[in-house]
Amino acid sequence: MAEKKEYGFIVAIVKMFLTGPASILIIALAAFLGIMAVFVTPREEDPQIVVPMVDITVNFPGRSPEEVEQLVTVPLERLMWQIDGVEHVYSI
Protein backbone atom coordinates (compact mmCIF):
# COMPACT_ATOMS: atom_id res chain seq x y z
CA MET A 1 0.00 0.00 0.00
CA ALA A 2 1.28 3.39 -0.91
CA GLU A 3 0.86 6.08 1.66
CA LYS A 4 -0.49 9.45 0.61
CA LYS A 5 2.00 12.13 1.55
CA GLU A 6 0.70 15.40 3.04
CA TYR A 7 2.56 18.43 1.69
CA GLY A 8 0.74 21.35 3.18
CA PHE A 9 -1.33 24.36 2.30
CA ILE A 10 1.17 26.11 -0.01
CA VAL A 11 1.77 23.02 -2.13
CA ALA A 12 -2.00 22.54 -2.49
CA ILE A 13 -2.39 26.12 -3.74
CA VAL A 14 0.50 25.74 -6.21
CA LYS A 15 -0.97 22.47 -7.53
CA MET A 16 -4.36 24.14 -7.94
CA PHE A 17 -2.84 26.94 -10.03
CA LEU A 18 -0.68 24.59 -12.10
CA THR A 19 -3.41 22.09 -12.93
CA GLY A 20 -6.63 24.11 -12.85
CA PRO A 21 -8.11 27.06 -14.70
CA ALA A 22 -7.79 29.42 -11.71
CA SER A 23 -4.49 30.99 -12.83
CA ILE A 24 -5.78 31.80 -16.32
CA LEU A 25 -8.93 33.33 -14.84
CA ILE A 26 -6.95 35.51 -12.40
CA ILE A 27 -4.59 36.67 -15.17
CA ALA A 28 -7.54 37.52 -17.42
CA LEU A 29 -9.28 39.36 -14.57
CA ALA A 30 -6.11 41.36 -13.76
CA ALA A 31 -5.66 42.30 -17.43
CA PHE A 32 -9.30 43.37 -17.71
CA LEU A 33 -9.09 45.47 -14.54
CA GLY A 34 -5.85 47.08 -15.78
CA ILE A 35 -7.43 48.03 -19.11
CA MET A 36 -10.51 49.40 -17.32
CA ALA A 37 -8.27 51.46 -15.01
CA VAL A 38 -6.65 53.10 -18.04
CA PHE A 39 -10.05 54.17 -19.39
CA VAL A 40 -11.55 55.22 -16.05
CA THR A 41 -8.58 57.25 -14.73
CA PRO A 42 -9.24 60.97 -15.30
CA ARG A 43 -6.73 62.83 -17.46
CA GLU A 44 -6.08 66.46 -18.31
CA GLU A 45 -4.54 67.63 -21.55
CA ASP A 46 -2.36 70.22 -19.84
CA PRO A 47 -2.21 69.49 -16.09
CA GLN A 48 -0.95 72.16 -13.72
CA ILE A 49 1.72 70.43 -11.66
CA VAL A 50 3.25 72.32 -8.76
CA VAL A 51 6.80 71.28 -7.94
CA PRO A 52 7.68 72.76 -4.53
CA MET A 53 11.41 72.62 -5.05
CA VAL A 54 14.27 74.71 -6.38
CA ASP A 55 17.90 73.72 -6.93
CA ILE A 56 20.58 76.39 -6.71
CA THR A 57 24.16 75.64 -7.68
CA VAL A 58 26.94 78.09 -6.84
CA ASN A 59 30.60 77.69 -7.79
CA PHE A 60 33.08 79.46 -5.55
CA PRO A 61 36.51 78.01 -6.41
CA GLY A 62 39.49 78.59 -4.19
CA ARG A 63 37.47 79.01 -0.99
CA SER A 64 37.23 76.72 2.01
CA PRO A 65 33.90 75.06 2.89
CA GLU A 66 33.56 77.36 5.92
CA GLU A 67 33.99 80.47 3.75
CA VAL A 68 31.45 79.21 1.21
CA GLU A 69 28.99 78.52 4.02
CA GLN A 70 29.33 81.99 5.53
CA LEU A 71 29.55 83.98 2.27
CA VAL A 72 27.11 82.05 0.05
CA THR A 73 25.01 79.39 1.75
CA VAL A 74 23.74 81.28 4.80
CA PRO A 75 22.71 84.42 2.82
CA LEU A 76 20.99 82.27 0.14
CA GLU A 77 19.11 80.31 2.80
CA ARG A 78 17.85 83.56 4.32
CA LEU A 79 16.62 84.70 0.90
CA MET A 80 14.86 81.36 0.29
CA TRP A 81 13.04 81.60 3.64
CA GLN A 82 11.59 84.96 2.56
CA ILE A 83 9.69 83.36 -0.36
CA ASP A 84 6.00 82.72 0.42
CA GLY A 85 5.14 79.04 0.77
CA VAL A 86 8.66 77.83 1.49
CA GLU A 87 8.50 75.25 4.25
CA HIS A 88 11.90 73.53 4.04
CA VAL A 89 15.36 74.69 3.01
CA TYR A 90 18.22 72.21 2.68
CA SER A 91 21.86 72.91 1.88
CA ILE A 92 24.59 70.53 0.80
PDB file of C-alpha atoms in Angstrom:
ATOM      1  CA  MET A   1       0.000   0.000   0.000  1.00  0.00           C
ATOM      2  CA  ALA A   2       1.276   3.391  -0.905  1.00  0.00           C
ATOM      3  CA  GLU A   3       0.858   6.076   1.663  1.00  0.00           C
ATOM      4  CA  LYS A   4      -0.490   9.453   0.615  1.00  0.00           C
ATOM      5  CA  LYS A   5       2.002  12.130   1.549  1.00  0.00           C
ATOM      6  CA  GLU A   6       0.700  15.400   3.040  1.00  0.00           C
ATOM      7  CA  TYR A   7       2.555  18.428   1.689  1.00  0.00           C
ATOM      8  CA  GLY A   8       0.735  21.347   3.182  1.00  0.00           C
ATOM      9  CA  PHE A   9      -1.327  24.360   2.296  1.00  0.00           C
ATOM     10  CA  ILE A  10       1.172  26.114  -0.007  1.00  0.00           C
ATOM     11  CA  VAL A  11       1.771  23.022  -2.128  1.00  0.00           C
ATOM     12  CA  ALA A  12      -1.996  22.542  -2.488  1.00  0.00           C
ATOM     13  CA  ILE A  13      -2.388  26.123  -3.745  1.00  0.00           C
ATOM     14  CA  VAL A  14       0.495  25.739  -6.205  1.00  0.00           C
ATOM     15  CA  LYS A  15      -0.974  22.466  -7.528  1.00  0.00           C
ATOM     16  CA  MET A  16      -4.365  24.142  -7.944  1.00  0.00           C
ATOM     17  CA  PHE A  17      -2.845  26.936 -10.029  1.00  0.00           C
ATOM     18  CA  LEU A  18      -0.683  24.593 -12.098  1.00  0.00           C
ATOM     19  CA  THR A  19      -3.406  22.087 -12.927  1.00  0.00           C
ATOM     20  CA  GLY A  20      -6.632  24.109 -12.848  1.00  0.00           C
ATOM     21  CA  PRO A  21      -8.107  27.062 -14.698  1.00  0.00           C
ATOM     22  CA  ALA A  22      -7.786  29.425 -11.714  1.00  0.00           C
ATOM     23  CA  SER A  23      -4.486  30.986 -12.829  1.00  0.00           C
ATOM     24  CA  ILE A  24      -5.782  31.800 -16.316  1.00  0.00           C
ATOM     25  CA  LEU A  25      -8.934  33.329 -14.842  1.00  0.00           C
ATOM     26  CA  ILE A  26      -6.947  35.506 -12.404  1.00  0.00           C
ATOM     27  CA  ILE A  27      -4.588  36.672 -15.174  1.00  0.00           C
ATOM     28  CA  ALA A  28      -7.545  37.522 -17.422  1.00  0.00           C
ATOM     29  CA  LEU A  29      -9.278  39.365 -14.568  1.00  0.00           C
ATOM     30  CA  ALA A  30      -6.110  41.358 -13.763  1.00  0.00           C
ATOM     31  CA  ALA A  31      -5.657  42.296 -17.432  1.00  0.00           C
ATOM     32  CA  PHE A  32      -9.299  43.367 -17.710  1.00  0.00           C
ATOM     33  CA  LEU A  33      -9.086  45.475 -14.539  1.00  0.00           C
ATOM     34  CA  GLY A  34      -5.853  47.083 -15.775  1.00  0.00           C
ATOM     35  CA  ILE A  35      -7.434  48.030 -19.106  1.00  0.00           C
ATOM     36  CA  MET A  36     -10.506  49.398 -17.317  1.00  0.00           C
ATOM     37  CA  ALA A  37      -8.268  51.461 -15.012  1.00  0.00           C
ATOM     38  CA  VAL A  38      -6.651  53.104 -18.044  1.00  0.00           C
ATOM     39  CA  PHE A  39     -10.048  54.171 -19.390  1.00  0.00           C
ATOM     40  CA  VAL A  40     -11.546  55.225 -16.049  1.00  0.00           C
ATOM     41  CA  THR A  41      -8.582  57.253 -14.732  1.00  0.00           C
ATOM     42  CA  PRO A  42      -9.245  60.969 -15.297  1.00  0.00           C
ATOM     43  CA  ARG A  43      -6.734  62.829 -17.464  1.00  0.00           C
ATOM     44  CA  GLU A  44      -6.076  66.457 -18.311  1.00  0.00           C
ATOM     45  CA  GLU A  45      -4.545  67.629 -21.548  1.00  0.00           C
ATOM     46  CA  ASP A  46      -2.363  70.218 -19.839  1.00  0.00           C
ATOM     47  CA  PRO A  47      -2.210  69.487 -16.090  1.00  0.00           C
ATOM     48  CA  GLN A  48      -0.952  72.156 -13.719  1.00  0.00           C
ATOM     49  CA  ILE A  49       1.718  70.431 -11.658  1.00  0.00           C
ATOM     50  CA  VAL A  50       3.253  72.322  -8.757  1.00  0.00           C
ATOM     51  CA  VAL A  51       6.797  71.280  -7.935  1.00  0.00           C
ATOM     52  CA  PRO A  52       7.681  72.757  -4.528  1.00  0.00           C
ATOM     53  CA  MET A  53      11.413  72.618  -5.054  1.00  0.00           C
ATOM     54  CA  VAL A  54      14.269  74.710  -6.380  1.00  0.00           C
ATOM     55  CA  ASP A  55      17.901  73.718  -6.931  1.00  0.00           C
ATOM     56  CA  ILE A  56      20.578  76.391  -6.712  1.00  0.00           C
ATOM     57  CA  THR A  57      24.157  75.641  -7.685  1.00  0.00           C
ATOM     58  CA  VAL A  58      26.940  78.087  -6.836  1.00  0.00           C
ATOM     59  CA  ASN A  59      30.600  77.688  -7.788  1.00  0.00           C
ATOM     60  CA  PHE A  60      33.082  79.464  -5.551  1.00  0.00           C
ATOM     61  CA  PRO A  61      36.513  78.012  -6.415  1.00  0.00           C
ATOM     62  CA  GLY A  62      39.485  78.586  -4.191  1.00  0.00           C
ATOM     63  CA  ARG A  63      37.466  79.009  -0.990  1.00  0.00           C
ATOM     64  CA  SER A  64      37.231  76.720   2.009  1.00  0.00           C
ATOM     65  CA  PRO A  65      33.898  75.056   2.888  1.00  0.00           C
ATOM     66  CA  GLU A  66      33.562  77.363   5.916  1.00  0.00           C
ATOM     67  CA  GLU A  67      33.988  80.472   3.749  1.00  0.00           C
ATOM     68  CA  VAL A  68      31.450  79.212   1.209  1.00  0.00           C
ATOM     69  CA  GLU A  69      28.991  78.516   4.017  1.00  0.00           C
ATOM     70  CA  GLN A  70      29.327  81.990   5.529  1.00  0.00           C
ATOM     71  CA  LEU A  71      29.551  83.976   2.270  1.00  0.00           C
ATOM     72  CA  VAL A  72      27.114  82.049   0.053  1.00  0.00           C
ATOM     73  CA  THR A  73      25.014  79.390   1.755  1.00  0.00           C
ATOM     74  CA  VAL A  74      23.744  81.285   4.804  1.00  0.00           C
ATOM     75  CA  PRO A  75      22.705  84.415   2.817  1.00  0.00           C
ATOM     76  CA  LEU A  76      20.992  82.274   0.144  1.00  0.00           C
ATOM     77  CA  GLU A  77      19.108  80.308   2.802  1.00  0.00           C
ATOM     78  CA  ARG A  78      17.853  83.565   4.324  1.00  0.00           C
ATOM     79  CA  LEU A  79      16.616  84.697   0.897  1.00  0.00           C
ATOM     80  CA  MET A  80      14.859  81.359   0.290  1.00  0.00           C
ATOM     81  CA  TRP A  81      13.041  81.602   3.645  1.00  0.00           C
ATOM     82  CA  GLN A  82      11.587  84.959   2.556  1.00  0.00           C
ATOM     83  CA  ILE A  83       9.686  83.356  -0.357  1.00  0.00           C
ATOM     84  CA  ASP A  84       6.001  82.720   0.418  1.00  0.00           C
ATOM     85  CA  GLY A  85       5.141  79.041   0.772  1.00  0.00           C
ATOM     86  CA  VAL A  86       8.664  77.829   1.487  1.00  0.00           C
ATOM     87  CA  GLU A  87       8.496  75.247   4.246  1.00  0.00           C
ATOM     88  CA  HIS A  88      11.896  73.527   4.036  1.00  0.00           C
ATOM     89  CA  VAL A  89      15.364  74.691   3.009  1.00  0.00           C
ATOM     90  CA  TYR A  90      18.220  72.208   2.676  1.00  0.00           C
ATOM     91  CA  SER A  91      21.862  72.910   1.877  1.00  0.00           C
ATOM     92  CA  ILE A  92      24.591  70.533   0.804  1.00  0.00           C
TER      93      ILE A  92
END
